[in-house]
Amino acid sequence: MRRSLLLIASLLLIWGMAGCTVARKPAPPAQPRTVVIPETTRVSFEQTDLAKAPDAVKDVAKALENTDASTWVRAGNDLYLLFSMSPRNREYRAEVTEIRQRNPRADFSWLDVKARYTRYDPGQTASNAPVFTVVRVGRLDRPVSGVAFQFTREKGREPGQMPVAGPQPAVKPAPAGYPETTPRVEGEASIDEPAPGREITSPVKVVGRARHSAGEVRVRLVDEGGMVLSEKTIAVGRDSFTDFETSLSYGPPASPKKGFVEIVAPVRGKEQSLARVPVTLK
């Protein structure tokens, strides 16, 4: 009997230890979740009448009336692109050809808008009233932090006809007391603003002048490693200089870093540097 009691007690002790061992076994670690962020997606859009646009769009249009300008307006849950023509460029109209949503980071998204300026068809007379083009952007999968505009010009209608340059914004005079800057001329272009070594934030205004046999140049912002952060195509004169003013939007870096504002032009399949100024990106 005593041996039986000892055997039962031993078995109970072994079972108890086994149960404690099972209870103390750690849970398996959670598997990491992989989230795939598409780098770029095509976005739908439609042109609409300014009279049917929200009041916020109409207010911005009123402020830009009779100027060469392009901007974007958020009205409720919708995003609108607005293009305005000045009296000297009233024979042109803006036409959006493509919109792509780019997502370089999970917390930053921007739209790359491609548009072209075209002349009215022969026989049509441009209106003397303010000219606007309004485009409503289709549904987006995430909020947008900025919009970049890339413009091209209409090609000649007939063989041998010179290509038509698109409208260019007028150069605004510097405000009183603003320190004058000396143009940095390299080749066939100069950059008057921003000044060399200046700290810039997005969007940065670029003022300059250029001419090139190709009839167009590219104004761009690059970091010190040569990565293009923002770029716009500007139509310029082939023989005479064209003054321009534009803006470049970019994602601000985590900390200030060096970069360049530059003007380049295509030459036989390559790029020719026409002007360049160093800046600090913030």
mmCIF file of C-alpha atoms in Angstrom:
data_model
loop_
_atom_site.group_PDB
_atom_site.id
_atom_site.type_symbol
_atom_site.label_atom_id
_atom_site.label_comp_id
_atom_site.label_asym_id
_atom_site.label_seq_id
_atom_site.Cartn_x
_atom_site.Cartn_y
_atom_site.Cartn_z
ATOM 1 C CA MET A 1 0.000 0.000 0.000
ATOM 2 C CA ARG A 2 2.796 2.371 0.863
ATOM 3 C CA ARG A 3 4.500 1.664 -2.464
ATOM 4 C CA SER A 4 1.229 2.393 -4.293
ATOM 5 C CA LEU A 5 0.843 5.759 -2.554
ATOM 6 C CA LEU A 6 4.431 6.742 -3.416
ATOM 7 C CA LEU A 7 3.895 5.765 -7.072
ATOM 8 C CA ILE A 8 0.706 7.832 -7.340
ATOM 9 C CA ALA A 9 2.404 10.868 -5.732
ATOM 10 C CA SER A 10 5.333 10.613 -8.141
ATOM 11 C CA LEU A 11 3.017 10.464 -11.144
ATOM 12 C CA LEU A 12 1.073 13.509 -9.941
ATOM 13 C CA LEU A 13 4.333 15.463 -9.486
ATOM 14 C CA ILE A 14 5.532 14.577 -13.026
ATOM 15 C CA TRP A 15 2.183 15.583 -14.553
ATOM 16 C CA GLY A 16 2.239 18.863 -12.648
ATOM 17 C CA MET A 17 5.741 19.721 -13.882
ATOM 18 C CA ALA A 18 4.757 18.857 -17.452
ATOM 19 C CA GLY A 19 1.702 21.092 -17.204
ATOM 20 C CA CYS A 20 3.804 24.008 -15.940
ATOM 21 C CA THR A 21 6.235 23.507 -18.796
ATOM 22 C CA VAL A 22 3.450 23.700 -21.363
ATOM 23 C CA ALA A 23 1.970 26.817 -19.731
ATOM 24 C CA ARG A 24 5.329 28.622 -19.809
ATOM 25 C CA LYS A 25 5.945 27.942 -23.548
ATOM 26 C CA PRO A 26 6.259 31.381 -25.282
ATOM 27 C CA ALA A 27 3.832 32.297 -28.051
ATOM 28 C CA PRO A 28 5.278 32.313 -31.596
ATOM 29 C CA PRO A 29 6.456 35.777 -32.725
ATOM 30 C CA ALA A 30 4.071 37.729 -34.948
ATOM 31 C CA GLN A 31 4.980 37.606 -38.602
ATOM 32 C CA PRO A 32 5.870 41.010 -40.124
ATOM 33 C CA ARG A 33 3.256 42.427 -42.507
ATOM 34 C CA THR A 34 4.499 43.514 -45.917
ATOM 35 C CA VAL A 35 2.814 46.587 -47.434
ATOM 36 C CA VAL A 36 3.454 47.222 -51.124
ATOM 37 C CA ILE A 37 3.329 50.903 -52.137
ATOM 38 C CA PRO A 38 2.995 51.476 -55.904
ATOM 39 C CA GLU A 39 5.521 54.011 -57.166
ATOM 40 C CA THR A 40 3.233 55.526 -59.806
ATOM 41 C CA THR A 41 -0.360 55.137 -60.978
ATOM 42 C CA ARG A 42 -2.280 56.789 -63.815
ATOM 43 C CA VAL A 43 -5.113 59.091 -62.686
ATOM 44 C CA SER A 44 -8.301 59.827 -64.625
ATOM 45 C CA PHE A 45 -9.464 63.417 -65.202
ATOM 46 C CA GLU A 46 -12.084 65.449 -67.036
ATOM 47 C CA GLN A 47 -12.291 69.036 -68.251
ATOM 48 C CA THR A 48 -15.171 71.018 -66.814
ATOM 49 C CA ASP A 49 -16.736 74.448 -67.183
ATOM 50 C CA LEU A 50 -15.604 77.128 -64.723
ATOM 51 C CA ALA A 51 -19.252 78.141 -64.248
ATOM 52 C CA LYS A 52 -19.964 74.633 -62.880
ATOM 53 C CA ALA A 53 -16.880 74.523 -60.642
ATOM 54 C CA PRO A 54 -17.067 75.012 -56.838
ATOM 55 C CA ASP A 55 -16.895 78.535 -55.411
ATOM 56 C CA ALA A 56 -13.338 77.949 -54.167
ATOM 57 C CA VAL A 57 -12.164 77.348 -57.741
ATOM 58 C CA LYS A 58 -14.025 80.439 -58.979
ATOM 59 C CA ASP A 59 -12.382 82.573 -56.268
ATOM 60 C CA VAL A 60 -8.884 81.434 -57.291
ATOM 61 C CA ALA A 61 -9.737 82.018 -60.960
ATOM 62 C CA LYS A 62 -10.818 85.568 -60.150
ATOM 63 C CA ALA A 63 -7.481 86.221 -58.424
ATOM 64 C CA LEU A 64 -5.524 84.847 -61.421
ATOM 65 C CA GLU A 65 -7.615 86.579 -64.076
ATOM 66 C CA ASN A 66 -5.616 87.849 -67.083
ATOM 67 C CA THR A 67 -2.373 86.205 -65.969
ATOM 68 C CA ASP A 68 -0.371 83.225 -67.247
ATOM 69 C CA ALA A 69 -0.665 80.819 -64.352
ATOM 70 C CA SER A 70 -1.324 77.206 -63.390
ATOM 71 C CA THR A 71 -2.354 75.973 -59.952
ATOM 72 C CA TRP A 72 -4.394 73.354 -58.099
ATOM 73 C CA VAL A 73 -7.341 73.809 -55.757
ATOM 74 C CA ARG A 74 -8.895 71.388 -53.281
ATOM 75 C CA ALA A 75 -12.642 71.851 -52.906
ATOM 76 C CA GLY A 76 -14.222 69.415 -50.467
ATOM 77 C CA ASN A 77 -13.183 65.919 -51.524
ATOM 78 C CA ASP A 78 -12.351 66.975 -55.093
ATOM 79 C CA LEU A 79 -9.113 68.264 -56.597
ATOM 80 C CA TYR A 80 -9.123 70.760 -59.486
ATOM 81 C CA LEU A 81 -6.394 72.005 -61.844
ATOM 82 C CA LEU A 82 -6.741 75.593 -63.039
ATOM 83 C CA PHE A 83 -4.952 77.207 -65.998
ATOM 84 C CA SER A 84 -5.229 80.923 -66.779
ATOM 85 C CA MET A 85 -4.221 82.836 -69.930
ATOM 86 C CA SER A 86 -3.074 86.461 -70.125
ATOM 87 C CA PRO A 87 -4.338 88.806 -72.882
ATOM 88 C CA ARG A 88 -1.126 88.422 -74.895
ATOM 89 C CA ASN A 89 -1.551 84.616 -74.947
ATOM 90 C CA ARG A 90 -5.320 84.470 -75.349
ATOM 91 C CA GLU A 91 -5.028 82.620 -78.659
ATOM 92 C CA TYR A 92 -3.770 79.584 -76.754
ATOM 93 C CA ARG A 93 -5.581 77.067 -74.601
ATOM 94 C CA ALA A 94 -4.217 74.571 -72.079
ATOM 95 C CA GLU A 95 -4.913 70.878 -72.531
ATOM 96 C CA VAL A 96 -4.049 68.240 -69.920
ATOM 97 C CA THR A 97 -2.724 65.093 -71.583
ATOM 98 C CA GLU A 98 -1.761 62.889 -68.633
ATOM 99 C CA ILE A 99 -1.829 62.798 -64.818
ATOM 100 C CA ARG A 100 0.186 60.355 -62.747
ATOM 101 C CA GLN A 101 0.169 59.950 -58.985
ATOM 102 C CA ARG A 102 3.642 59.323 -57.595
ATOM 103 C CA ASN A 103 4.243 57.866 -54.128
ATOM 104 C CA PRO A 104 7.959 58.089 -53.242
ATOM 105 C CA ARG A 105 7.147 57.482 -49.563
ATOM 106 C CA ALA A 106 4.223 56.046 -47.635
ATOM 107 C CA ASP A 107 3.468 59.453 -46.115
ATOM 108 C CA PHE A 108 4.017 61.584 -49.239
ATOM 109 C CA SER A 109 2.164 61.626 -52.546
ATOM 110 C CA TRP A 110 2.160 64.093 -55.441
ATOM 111 C CA LEU A 111 0.661 64.474 -58.904
ATOM 112 C CA ASP A 112 2.733 64.788 -62.070
ATOM 113 C CA VAL A 113 0.544 66.721 -64.540
ATOM 114 C CA LYS A 114 1.488 66.867 -68.221
ATOM 115 C CA ALA A 115 -0.179 69.575 -70.294
ATOM 116 C CA ARG A 116 0.328 71.310 -73.614
ATOM 117 C CA TYR A 117 -0.577 74.703 -75.012
ATOM 118 C CA THR A 118 -2.334 74.651 -78.380
ATOM 119 C CA ARG A 119 -3.573 77.418 -80.638
ATOM 120 C CA TYR A 120 -7.203 77.824 -81.573
ATOM 121 C CA ASP A 121 -8.132 76.105 -84.816
ATOM 122 C CA PRO A 122 -7.889 78.212 -87.988
ATOM 123 C CA GLY A 123 -11.025 80.295 -88.431
ATOM 124 C CA GLN A 124 -11.713 80.489 -84.695
ATOM 125 C CA THR A 125 -11.326 83.819 -82.945
ATOM 126 C CA ALA A 126 -9.965 83.949 -79.435
ATOM 127 C CA SER A 127 -12.349 85.553 -76.962
ATOM 128 C CA ASN A 128 -11.531 88.878 -75.331
ATOM 129 C CA ALA A 129 -12.911 87.541 -72.043
ATOM 130 C CA PRO A 130 -10.591 85.938 -69.465
ATOM 131 C CA VAL A 131 -9.582 82.437 -70.586
ATOM 132 C CA PHE A 132 -9.451 79.522 -68.130
ATOM 133 C CA THR A 133 -9.095 75.767 -68.399
ATOM 134 C CA VAL A 134 -10.521 73.791 -65.471
ATOM 135 C CA VAL A 135 -9.826 70.068 -64.980
ATOM 136 C CA ARG A 136 -11.325 67.892 -62.258
ATOM 137 C CA VAL A 137 -9.014 65.097 -61.091
ATOM 138 C CA GLY A 138 -10.464 61.609 -60.683
ATOM 139 C CA ARG A 139 -10.619 59.620 -57.462
ATOM 140 C CA LEU A 140 -7.268 59.323 -55.648
ATOM 141 C CA ASP A 141 -6.234 56.505 -53.329
ATOM 142 C CA ARG A 142 -4.516 58.846 -50.846
ATOM 143 C CA PRO A 143 -4.208 62.560 -50.004
ATOM 144 C CA VAL A 144 -1.955 64.628 -52.285
ATOM 145 C CA SER A 145 0.844 66.792 -50.864
ATOM 146 C CA GLY A 146 1.701 68.679 -54.070
ATOM 147 C CA VAL A 147 1.289 68.990 -57.832
ATOM 148 C CA ALA A 148 3.987 69.456 -60.485
ATOM 149 C CA PHE A 149 3.158 70.808 -63.947
ATOM 150 C CA GLN A 150 5.089 69.856 -67.081
ATOM 151 C CA PHE A 151 4.259 71.816 -70.245
ATOM 152 C CA THR A 152 4.917 71.140 -73.893
ATOM 153 C CA ARG A 153 4.146 73.280 -76.923
ATOM 154 C CA GLU A 154 2.092 72.517 -79.952
ATOM 155 C CA LYS A 155 3.996 71.433 -83.056
ATOM 156 C CA GLY A 156 3.553 73.118 -86.439
ATOM 157 C CA ARG A 157 0.331 72.339 -88.311
ATOM 158 C CA GLU A 158 1.945 72.100 -91.744
ATOM 159 C CA PRO A 159 5.233 70.562 -92.930
ATOM 160 C CA GLY A 160 8.045 73.056 -92.623
ATOM 161 C CA GLN A 161 6.057 75.371 -90.358
ATOM 162 C CA MET A 162 7.959 76.639 -87.341
ATOM 163 C CA PRO A 163 6.722 75.108 -84.055
ATOM 164 C CA VAL A 164 4.584 77.450 -82.010
ATOM 165 C CA ALA A 165 5.912 78.401 -78.601
ATOM 166 C CA GLY A 166 3.473 78.092 -75.723
ATOM 167 C CA PRO A 167 2.579 81.036 -73.499
ATOM 168 C CA GLN A 168 5.085 82.123 -70.915
ATOM 169 C CA PRO A 169 4.393 83.912 -67.625
ATOM 170 C CA ALA A 170 5.396 87.549 -67.477
ATOM 171 C CA VAL A 171 8.384 88.427 -65.336
ATOM 172 C CA LYS A 172 7.323 90.357 -62.259
ATOM 173 C CA PRO A 173 9.501 93.275 -61.116
ATOM 174 C CA ALA A 174 11.354 92.802 -57.845
ATOM 175 C CA PRO A 175 9.786 94.624 -54.881
ATOM 176 C CA ALA A 176 11.360 97.835 -53.653
ATOM 177 C CA GLY A 177 14.349 97.248 -51.412
ATOM 178 C CA TYR A 178 14.929 93.746 -52.771
ATOM 179 C CA PRO A 179 18.668 93.127 -53.203
ATOM 180 C CA GLU A 180 19.644 93.012 -56.854
ATOM 181 C CA THR A 181 21.300 89.892 -58.173
ATOM 182 C CA THR A 182 23.706 89.618 -61.072
ATOM 183 C CA PRO A 183 22.589 87.109 -63.714
ATOM 184 C CA ARG A 184 24.808 84.044 -63.934
ATOM 185 C CA VAL A 185 25.237 83.475 -67.673
ATOM 186 C CA GLU A 186 26.516 80.139 -68.966
ATOM 187 C CA GLY A 187 25.910 79.407 -72.601
ATOM 188 C CA GLU A 188 22.471 80.634 -73.647
ATOM 189 C CA ALA A 189 20.671 81.073 -70.302
ATOM 190 C CA SER A 190 20.803 82.905 -66.998
ATOM 191 C CA ILE A 191 19.162 82.411 -63.594
ATOM 192 C CA ASP A 192 18.264 85.598 -61.729
ATOM 193 C CA GLU A 193 16.409 83.926 -58.844
ATOM 194 C CA PRO A 194 17.175 82.161 -56.561
ATOM 195 C CA ALA A 195 20.561 83.682 -55.778
ATOM 196 C CA PRO A 196 23.576 81.372 -55.305
ATOM 197 C CA GLY A 197 23.783 79.847 -51.828
ATOM 198 C CA ARG A 198 20.238 80.841 -50.875
ATOM 199 C CA GLU A 199 18.148 78.588 -48.625
ATOM 200 C CA ILE A 200 14.952 77.558 -50.444
ATOM 201 C CA THR A 201 11.683 75.845 -49.526
ATOM 202 C CA SER A 202 8.990 74.248 -51.675
ATOM 203 C CA PRO A 203 7.754 75.613 -53.983
ATOM 204 C CA VAL A 204 10.824 77.568 -55.101
ATOM 205 C CA LYS A 205 10.364 80.399 -57.603
ATOM 206 C CA VAL A 206 12.806 80.398 -60.520
ATOM 207 C CA VAL A 207 13.273 83.538 -62.633
ATOM 208 C CA GLY A 208 15.579 83.685 -65.623
ATOM 209 C CA ARG A 209 15.935 83.927 -69.379
ATOM 210 C CA ALA A 210 17.066 81.540 -72.087
ATOM 211 C CA ARG A 211 17.290 80.854 -75.779
ATOM 212 C CA HIS A 212 18.177 77.678 -77.623
ATOM 213 C CA SER A 213 18.059 76.277 -81.119
ATOM 214 C CA ALA A 214 15.837 73.415 -79.895
ATOM 215 C CA GLY A 215 13.136 75.942 -78.953
ATOM 216 C CA GLU A 216 12.808 74.673 -75.385
ATOM 217 C CA VAL A 217 14.783 74.219 -72.173
ATOM 218 C CA ARG A 218 14.239 72.331 -68.929
ATOM 219 C CA VAL A 219 14.288 74.096 -65.586
ATOM 220 C CA ARG A 220 15.016 71.606 -62.843
ATOM 221 C CA LEU A 221 15.952 71.142 -59.207
ATOM 222 C CA VAL A 222 18.495 68.443 -58.327
ATOM 223 C CA ASP A 223 20.166 67.359 -55.112
ATOM 224 C CA GLU A 224 23.951 67.224 -54.727
ATOM 225 C CA GLY A 225 23.896 63.589 -55.887
ATOM 226 C CA GLY A 226 22.311 64.575 -59.201
ATOM 227 C CA MET A 227 18.825 63.162 -58.470
ATOM 228 C CA VAL A 228 16.092 65.226 -60.181
ATOM 229 C CA LEU A 229 13.596 66.438 -57.555
ATOM 230 C CA SER A 230 11.431 68.573 -59.862
ATOM 231 C CA GLU A 231 11.482 69.650 -63.494
ATOM 232 C CA LYS A 232 9.527 71.769 -65.981
ATOM 233 C CA THR A 233 9.854 72.275 -69.722
ATOM 234 C CA ILE A 234 9.825 75.910 -70.896
ATOM 235 C CA ALA A 235 9.345 77.038 -74.519
ATOM 236 C CA VAL A 236 11.966 79.645 -75.461
ATOM 237 C CA GLY A 237 13.083 81.586 -78.527
ATOM 238 C CA ARG A 238 15.483 80.025 -80.957
ATOM 239 C CA ASP A 239 17.327 83.269 -81.716
ATOM 240 C CA SER A 240 16.080 85.793 -79.138
ATOM 241 C CA PHE A 241 15.995 85.396 -75.356
ATOM 242 C CA THR A 242 12.732 84.506 -73.607
ATOM 243 C CA ASP A 243 12.190 85.736 -70.042
ATOM 244 C CA PHE A 244 10.443 83.226 -67.792
ATOM 245 C CA GLU A 245 9.201 82.800 -64.250
ATOM 246 C CA THR A 246 8.096 79.436 -62.907
ATOM 247 C CA SER A 247 8.012 77.423 -59.673
ATOM 248 C CA LEU A 248 9.289 73.972 -58.740
ATOM 249 C CA SER A 249 7.658 71.885 -55.999
ATOM 250 C CA TYR A 250 9.508 69.131 -54.145
ATOM 251 C CA GLY A 251 9.317 66.990 -51.028
ATOM 252 C CA PRO A 252 11.248 68.707 -48.208
ATOM 253 C CA PRO A 253 14.254 66.721 -46.932
ATOM 254 C CA ALA A 254 14.485 65.514 -43.339
ATOM 255 C CA SER A 255 17.367 67.950 -42.813
ATOM 256 C CA PRO A 256 18.860 70.769 -44.954
ATOM 257 C CA LYS A 257 21.013 69.552 -47.818
ATOM 258 C CA LYS A 258 22.813 70.996 -50.815
ATOM 259 C CA GLY A 259 21.315 71.095 -54.285
ATOM 260 C CA PHE A 260 21.214 73.028 -57.549
ATOM 261 C CA VAL A 261 18.708 74.928 -59.670
ATOM 262 C CA GLU A 262 19.733 74.475 -63.280
ATOM 263 C CA ILE A 263 18.697 75.028 -66.881
ATOM 264 C CA VAL A 264 19.486 72.302 -69.410
ATOM 265 C CA ALA A 265 18.626 71.790 -73.084
ATOM 266 C CA PRO A 266 18.527 68.722 -75.362
ATOM 267 C CA VAL A 267 21.371 68.490 -77.873
ATOM 268 C CA ARG A 268 21.612 65.452 -80.183
ATOM 269 C CA GLY A 269 20.101 63.074 -77.656
ATOM 270 C CA LYS A 270 22.107 64.477 -74.750
ATOM 271 C CA GLU A 271 21.639 67.329 -72.269
ATOM 272 C CA GLN A 272 23.583 70.572 -72.426
ATOM 273 C CA SER A 273 23.959 72.553 -69.188
ATOM 274 C CA LEU A 274 23.174 76.231 -69.780
ATOM 275 C CA ALA A 275 23.057 77.663 -66.237
ATOM 276 C CA ARG A 276 23.364 76.395 -62.674
ATOM 277 C CA VAL A 277 23.252 77.938 -59.179
ATOM 278 C CA PRO A 278 23.889 76.161 -55.843
ATOM 279 C CA VAL A 279 21.164 76.297 -53.175
ATOM 280 C CA THR A 280 20.354 74.746 -49.797
ATOM 281 C CA LEU A 281 17.171 72.647 -49.736
ATOM 282 C CA LYS A 282 14.996 72.916 -46.641
#
